[in-house]
Coordinates of N, CA and C in Angstrom, one line a residue:
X1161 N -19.0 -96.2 -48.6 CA -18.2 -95.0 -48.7 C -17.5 -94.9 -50.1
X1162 N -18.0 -95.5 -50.8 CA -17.4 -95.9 -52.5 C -17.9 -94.5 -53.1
X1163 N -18.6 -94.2 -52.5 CA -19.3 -92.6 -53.4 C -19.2 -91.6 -52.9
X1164 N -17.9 -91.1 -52.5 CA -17.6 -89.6 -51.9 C -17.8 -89.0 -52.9
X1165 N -18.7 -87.5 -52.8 CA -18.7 -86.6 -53.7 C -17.7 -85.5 -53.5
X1166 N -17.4 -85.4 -52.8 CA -15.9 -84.3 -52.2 C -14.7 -84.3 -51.9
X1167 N -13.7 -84.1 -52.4 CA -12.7 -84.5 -52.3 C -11.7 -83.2 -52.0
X1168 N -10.9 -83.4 -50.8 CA -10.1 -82.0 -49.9 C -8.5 -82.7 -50.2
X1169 N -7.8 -81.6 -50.7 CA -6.4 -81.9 -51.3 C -5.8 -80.9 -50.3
X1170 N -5.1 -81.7 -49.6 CA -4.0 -81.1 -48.2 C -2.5 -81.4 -48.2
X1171 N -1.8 -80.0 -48.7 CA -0.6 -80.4 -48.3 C 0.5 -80.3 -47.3
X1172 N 1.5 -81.0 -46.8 CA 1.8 -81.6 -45.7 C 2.1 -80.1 -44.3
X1173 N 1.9 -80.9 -43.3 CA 1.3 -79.7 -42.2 C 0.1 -79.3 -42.6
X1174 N -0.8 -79.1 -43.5 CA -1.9 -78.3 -43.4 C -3.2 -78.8 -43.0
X1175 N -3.9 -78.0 -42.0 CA -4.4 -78.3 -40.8 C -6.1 -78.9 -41.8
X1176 N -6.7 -80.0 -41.4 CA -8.1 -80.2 -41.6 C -9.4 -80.0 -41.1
X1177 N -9.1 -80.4 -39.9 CA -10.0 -80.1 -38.9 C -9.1 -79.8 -37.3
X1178 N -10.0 -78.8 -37.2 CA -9.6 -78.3 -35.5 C -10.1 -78.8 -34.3
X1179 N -9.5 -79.1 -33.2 CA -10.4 -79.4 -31.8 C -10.5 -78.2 -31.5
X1180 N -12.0 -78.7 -30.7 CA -12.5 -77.3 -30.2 C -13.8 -76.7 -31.0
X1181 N -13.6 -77.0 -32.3 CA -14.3 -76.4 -33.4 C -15.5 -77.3 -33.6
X1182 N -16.6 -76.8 -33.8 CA -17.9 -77.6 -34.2 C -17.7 -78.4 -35.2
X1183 N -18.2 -80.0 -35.5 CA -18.4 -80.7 -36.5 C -19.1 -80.8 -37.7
X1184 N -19.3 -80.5 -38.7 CA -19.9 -80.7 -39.6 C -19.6 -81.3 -40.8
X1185 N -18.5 -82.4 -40.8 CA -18.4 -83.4 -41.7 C -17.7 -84.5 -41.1
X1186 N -17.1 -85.8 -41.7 CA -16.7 -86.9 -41.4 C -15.6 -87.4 -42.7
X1187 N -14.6 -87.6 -42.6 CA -13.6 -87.4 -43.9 C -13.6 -89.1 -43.5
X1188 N -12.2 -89.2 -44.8 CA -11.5 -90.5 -45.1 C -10.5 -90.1 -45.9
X1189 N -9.5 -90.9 -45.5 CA -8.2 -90.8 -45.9 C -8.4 -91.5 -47.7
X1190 N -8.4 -90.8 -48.8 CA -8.6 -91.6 -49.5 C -7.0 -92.3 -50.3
X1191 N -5.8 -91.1 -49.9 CA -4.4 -91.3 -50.1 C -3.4 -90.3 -49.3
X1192 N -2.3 -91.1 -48.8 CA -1.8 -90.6 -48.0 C -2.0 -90.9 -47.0
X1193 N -1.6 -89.8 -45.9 CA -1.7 -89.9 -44.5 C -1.7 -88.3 -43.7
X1194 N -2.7 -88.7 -42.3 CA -3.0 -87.7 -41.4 C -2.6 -87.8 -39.8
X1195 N -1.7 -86.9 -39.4 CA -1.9 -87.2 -37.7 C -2.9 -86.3 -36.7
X1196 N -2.9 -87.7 -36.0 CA -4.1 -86.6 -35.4 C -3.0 -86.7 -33.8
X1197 N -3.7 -85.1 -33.4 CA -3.2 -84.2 -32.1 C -4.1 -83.8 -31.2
X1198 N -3.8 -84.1 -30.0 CA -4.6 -84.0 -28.4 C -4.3 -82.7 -28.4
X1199 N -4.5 -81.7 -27.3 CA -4.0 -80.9 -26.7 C -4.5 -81.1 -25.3
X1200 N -3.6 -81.6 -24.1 CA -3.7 -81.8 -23.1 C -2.6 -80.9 -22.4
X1201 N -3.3 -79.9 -20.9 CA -2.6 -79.7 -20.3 C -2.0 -78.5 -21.3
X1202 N -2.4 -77.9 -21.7 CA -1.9 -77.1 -22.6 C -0.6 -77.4 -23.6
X1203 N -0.7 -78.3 -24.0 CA 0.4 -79.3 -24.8 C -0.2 -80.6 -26.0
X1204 N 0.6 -80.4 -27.1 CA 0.2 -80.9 -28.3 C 0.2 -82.3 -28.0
X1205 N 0.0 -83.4 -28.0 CA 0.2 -84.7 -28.0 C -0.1 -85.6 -29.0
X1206 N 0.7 -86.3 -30.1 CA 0.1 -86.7 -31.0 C 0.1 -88.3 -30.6
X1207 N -1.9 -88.6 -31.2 CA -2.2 -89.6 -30.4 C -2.1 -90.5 -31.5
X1208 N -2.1 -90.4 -32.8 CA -2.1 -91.4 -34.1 C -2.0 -91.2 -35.3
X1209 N -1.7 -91.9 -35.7 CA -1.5 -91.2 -37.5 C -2.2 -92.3 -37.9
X1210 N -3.0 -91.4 -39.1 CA -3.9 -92.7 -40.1 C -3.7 -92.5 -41.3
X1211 N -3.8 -93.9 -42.5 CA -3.6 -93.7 -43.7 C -5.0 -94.4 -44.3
X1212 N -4.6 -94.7 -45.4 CA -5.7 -94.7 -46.6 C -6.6 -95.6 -45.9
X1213 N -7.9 -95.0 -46.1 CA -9.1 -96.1 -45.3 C -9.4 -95.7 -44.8
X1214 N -8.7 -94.7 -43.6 CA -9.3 -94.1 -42.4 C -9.9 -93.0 -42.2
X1215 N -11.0 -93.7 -41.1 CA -12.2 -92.8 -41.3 C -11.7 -91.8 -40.0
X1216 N -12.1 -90.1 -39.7 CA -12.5 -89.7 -39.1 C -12.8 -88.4 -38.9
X1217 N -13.6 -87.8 -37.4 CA -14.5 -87.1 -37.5 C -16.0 -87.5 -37.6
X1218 N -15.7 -88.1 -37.0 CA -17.4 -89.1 -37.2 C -17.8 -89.2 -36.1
X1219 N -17.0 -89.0 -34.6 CA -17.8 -88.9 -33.5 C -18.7 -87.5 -33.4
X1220 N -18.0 -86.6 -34.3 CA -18.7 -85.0 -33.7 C -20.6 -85.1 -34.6
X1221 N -20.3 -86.1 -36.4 CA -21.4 -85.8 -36.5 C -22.6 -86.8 -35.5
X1222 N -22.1 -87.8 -35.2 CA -23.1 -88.8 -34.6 C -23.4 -88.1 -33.0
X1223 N -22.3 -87.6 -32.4 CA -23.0 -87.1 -30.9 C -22.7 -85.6 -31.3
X1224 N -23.0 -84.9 -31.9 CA -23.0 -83.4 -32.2 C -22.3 -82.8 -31.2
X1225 N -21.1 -83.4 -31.5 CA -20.1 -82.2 -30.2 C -19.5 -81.6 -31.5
X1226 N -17.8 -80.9 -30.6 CA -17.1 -80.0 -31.0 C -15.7 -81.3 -31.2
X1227 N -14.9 -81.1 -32.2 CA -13.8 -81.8 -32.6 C -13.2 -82.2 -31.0
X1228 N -12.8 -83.5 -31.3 CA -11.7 -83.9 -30.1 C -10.3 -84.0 -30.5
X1229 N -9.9 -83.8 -31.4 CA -8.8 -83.3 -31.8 C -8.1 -82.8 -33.0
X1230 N -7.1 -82.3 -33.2 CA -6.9 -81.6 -34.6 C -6.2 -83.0 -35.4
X1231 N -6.5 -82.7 -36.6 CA -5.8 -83.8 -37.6 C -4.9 -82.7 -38.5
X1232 N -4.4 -83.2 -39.5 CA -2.9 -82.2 -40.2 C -2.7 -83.1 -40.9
X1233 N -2.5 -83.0 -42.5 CA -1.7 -83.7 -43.3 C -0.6 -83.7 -43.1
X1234 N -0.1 -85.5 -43.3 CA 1.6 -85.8 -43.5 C 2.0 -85.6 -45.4
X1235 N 2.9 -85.1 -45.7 CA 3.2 -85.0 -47.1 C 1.4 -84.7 -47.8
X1236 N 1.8 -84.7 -49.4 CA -0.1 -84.7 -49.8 C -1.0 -85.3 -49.4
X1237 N -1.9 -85.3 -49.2 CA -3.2 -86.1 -48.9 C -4.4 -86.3 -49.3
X1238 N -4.7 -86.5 -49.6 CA -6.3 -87.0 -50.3 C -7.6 -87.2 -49.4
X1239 N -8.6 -86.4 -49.3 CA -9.5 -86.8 -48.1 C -10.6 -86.9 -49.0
X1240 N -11.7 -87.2 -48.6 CA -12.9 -87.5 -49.0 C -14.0 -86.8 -48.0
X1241 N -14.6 -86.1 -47.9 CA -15.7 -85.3 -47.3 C -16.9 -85.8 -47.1
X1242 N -17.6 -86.3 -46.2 CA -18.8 -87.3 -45.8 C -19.5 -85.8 -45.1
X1243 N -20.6 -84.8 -45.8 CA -21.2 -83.9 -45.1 C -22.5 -84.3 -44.2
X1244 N -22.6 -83.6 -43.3 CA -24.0 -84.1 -42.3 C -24.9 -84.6 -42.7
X1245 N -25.5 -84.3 -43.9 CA -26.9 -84.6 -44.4 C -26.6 -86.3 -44.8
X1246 N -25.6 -86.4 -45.5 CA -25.6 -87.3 -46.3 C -25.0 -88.8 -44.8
X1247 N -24.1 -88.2 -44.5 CA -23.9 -89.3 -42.6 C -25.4 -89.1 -42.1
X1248 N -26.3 -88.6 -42.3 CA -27.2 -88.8 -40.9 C -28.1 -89.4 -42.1
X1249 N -28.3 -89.6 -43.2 CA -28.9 -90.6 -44.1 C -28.7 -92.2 -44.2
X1250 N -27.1 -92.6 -44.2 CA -26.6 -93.6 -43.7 C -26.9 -94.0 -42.4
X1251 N -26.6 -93.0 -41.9 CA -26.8 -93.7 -40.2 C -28.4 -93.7 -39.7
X1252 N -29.4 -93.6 -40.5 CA -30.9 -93.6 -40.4 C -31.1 -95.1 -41.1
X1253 N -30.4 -95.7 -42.0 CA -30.4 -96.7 -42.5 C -30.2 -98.0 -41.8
X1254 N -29.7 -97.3 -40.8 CA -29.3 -98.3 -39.5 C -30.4 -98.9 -38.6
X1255 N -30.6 -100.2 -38.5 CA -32.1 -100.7 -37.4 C -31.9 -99.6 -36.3
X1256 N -32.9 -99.1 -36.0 CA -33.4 -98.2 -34.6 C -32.5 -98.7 -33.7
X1257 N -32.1 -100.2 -33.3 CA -31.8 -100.7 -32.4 C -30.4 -100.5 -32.0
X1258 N -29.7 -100.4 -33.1 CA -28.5 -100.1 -33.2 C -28.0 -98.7 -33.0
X1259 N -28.7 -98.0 -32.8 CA -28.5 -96.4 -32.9 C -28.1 -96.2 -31.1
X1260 N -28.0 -96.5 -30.1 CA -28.0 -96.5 -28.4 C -26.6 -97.2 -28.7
X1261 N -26.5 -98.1 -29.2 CA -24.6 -98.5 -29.1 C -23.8 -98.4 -30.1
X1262 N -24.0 -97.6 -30.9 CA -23.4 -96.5 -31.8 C -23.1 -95.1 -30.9
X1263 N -24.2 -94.8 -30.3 CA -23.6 -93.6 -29.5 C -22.8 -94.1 -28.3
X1264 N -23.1 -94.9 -28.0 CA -22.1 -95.4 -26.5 C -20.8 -95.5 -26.8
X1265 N -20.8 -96.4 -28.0 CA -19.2 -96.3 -28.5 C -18.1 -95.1 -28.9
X1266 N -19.3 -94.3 -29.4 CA -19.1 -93.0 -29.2 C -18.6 -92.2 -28.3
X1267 N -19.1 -92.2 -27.2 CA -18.7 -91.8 -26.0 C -17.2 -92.6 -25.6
X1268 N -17.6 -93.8 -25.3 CA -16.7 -94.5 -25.1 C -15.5 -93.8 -25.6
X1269 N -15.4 -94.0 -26.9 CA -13.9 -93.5 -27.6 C -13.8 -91.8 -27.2
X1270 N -14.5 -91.3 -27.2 CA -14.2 -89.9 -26.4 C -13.3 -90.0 -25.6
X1271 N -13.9 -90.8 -24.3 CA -13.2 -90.9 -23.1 C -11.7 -91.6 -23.7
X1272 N -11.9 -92.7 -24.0 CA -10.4 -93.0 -24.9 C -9.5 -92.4 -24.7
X1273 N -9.8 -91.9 -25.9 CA -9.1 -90.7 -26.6 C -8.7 -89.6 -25.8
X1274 N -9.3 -88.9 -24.7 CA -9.0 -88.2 -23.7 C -8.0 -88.9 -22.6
X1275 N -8.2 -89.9 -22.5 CA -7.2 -91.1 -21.7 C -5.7 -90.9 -22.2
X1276 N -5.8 -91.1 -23.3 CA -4.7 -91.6 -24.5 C -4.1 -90.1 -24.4
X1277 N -4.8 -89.6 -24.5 CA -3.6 -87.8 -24.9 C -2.8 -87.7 -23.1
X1278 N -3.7 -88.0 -22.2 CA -2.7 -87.4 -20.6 C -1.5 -88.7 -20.5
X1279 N -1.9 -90.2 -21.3 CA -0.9 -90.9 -21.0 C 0.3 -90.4 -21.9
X1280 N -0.1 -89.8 -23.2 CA 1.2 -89.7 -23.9 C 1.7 -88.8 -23.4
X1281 N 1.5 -87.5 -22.5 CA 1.6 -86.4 -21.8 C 2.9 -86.6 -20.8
X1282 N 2.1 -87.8 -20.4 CA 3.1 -88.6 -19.2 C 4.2 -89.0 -19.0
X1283 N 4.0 -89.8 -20.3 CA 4.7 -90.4 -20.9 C 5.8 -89.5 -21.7
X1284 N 5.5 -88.7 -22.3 CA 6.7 -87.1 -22.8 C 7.1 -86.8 -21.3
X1285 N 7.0 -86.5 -20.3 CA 7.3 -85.8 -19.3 C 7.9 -86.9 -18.9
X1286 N 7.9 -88.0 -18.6 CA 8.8 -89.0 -17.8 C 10.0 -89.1 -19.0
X1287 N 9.8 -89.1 -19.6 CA 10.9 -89.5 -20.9 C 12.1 -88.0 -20.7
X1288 N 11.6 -86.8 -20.4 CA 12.3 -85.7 -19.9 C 13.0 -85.6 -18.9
X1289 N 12.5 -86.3 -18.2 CA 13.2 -86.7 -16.7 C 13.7 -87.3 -16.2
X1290 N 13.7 -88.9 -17.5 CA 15.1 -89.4 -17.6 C 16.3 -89.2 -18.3
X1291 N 15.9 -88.3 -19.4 CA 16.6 -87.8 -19.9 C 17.8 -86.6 -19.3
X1292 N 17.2 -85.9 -18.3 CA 17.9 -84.9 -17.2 C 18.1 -85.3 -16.2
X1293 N 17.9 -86.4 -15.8 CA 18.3 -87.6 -15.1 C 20.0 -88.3 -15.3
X1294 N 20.1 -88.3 -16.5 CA 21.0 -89.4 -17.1 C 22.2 -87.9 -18.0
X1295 N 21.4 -86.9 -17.6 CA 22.4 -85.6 -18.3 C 23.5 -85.5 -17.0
X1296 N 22.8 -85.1 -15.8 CA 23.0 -84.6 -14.3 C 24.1 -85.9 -13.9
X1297 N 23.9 -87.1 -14.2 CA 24.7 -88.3 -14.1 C 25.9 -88.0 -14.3
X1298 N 25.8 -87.5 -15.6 CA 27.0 -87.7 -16.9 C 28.0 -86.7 -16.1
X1299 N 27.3 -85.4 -15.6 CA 27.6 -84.3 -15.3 C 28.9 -84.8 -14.2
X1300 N 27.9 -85.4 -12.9 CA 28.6 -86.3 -11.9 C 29.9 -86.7 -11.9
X1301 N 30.0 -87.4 -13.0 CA 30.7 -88.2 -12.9 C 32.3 -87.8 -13.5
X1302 N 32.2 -86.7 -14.4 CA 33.4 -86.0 -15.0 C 33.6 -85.4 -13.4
X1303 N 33.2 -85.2 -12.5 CA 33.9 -84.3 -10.8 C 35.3 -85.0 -10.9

């Protein structure tokens, strides 16, 4: 990935890729940093932030789905653009054999990643409810 011909200049909040949305490329962080967001439950959940190096968007072109979740630049950022033609050239380069657990991982991290957004979900909603827990306390105790 030493030879991106594309390079996407994002400044901070501005959106890259959408979940939901069909795939047609695979980025890399080439400076800076991106977070990426769930939406579970009709709620934003942010599941990670990546910086320089990081690759993604690369499950949508290998199993031809729709984005699993939105990414957003933090402050500027620097991406690098990996379009379909030129991913499914690399990934043809790959022994045959290897192409069945490339997709499974694939999958795999779907499910993940789908995992990961209802725990942080959870996880925000318990944190609310100790928090209004520990308000209702406070409240108590001035009687």
């Amino acid at each position: 990935m030493k030879n991106i011909p594309v390079v996407g200049r994002f400044q901070d909040g501005e959106v890259i890729v959408t979940e939901g949305v069909a795939s047609n490329n695979a980025y890399v962080v080439l400076s800076g940093k991106v977070k990426v967001i769930k939406k579970t439950e009709n709620k934003q959940v942010v599941v990670g932030t990546l910086g320089k190096g990081s690759v993604f968007g690369e499950m949508g072109l290998i199993g031809a789905s729709t984005r699993t979740a939105t990414v957003s630049a933090i402050g500027d950022t620097n991406i690098g653009i990996i379009d379909k033609e030129s991913f499914v050239k690399m990934l043809n380069q790959l022994p045959e054999d290897l192409r069945p657990i490339v997709d499974s991982l694939v999958e795999r991290l779907k499910i993940t990643t789908e995992k990961l957004a209802k725990i942080g979900l959870q996880l925000e909603n318990a944190k609310k409810a100790i928090t209004s827990f520990s308000i209702n306390t406070e409240d108590n105790s001035d009687a």
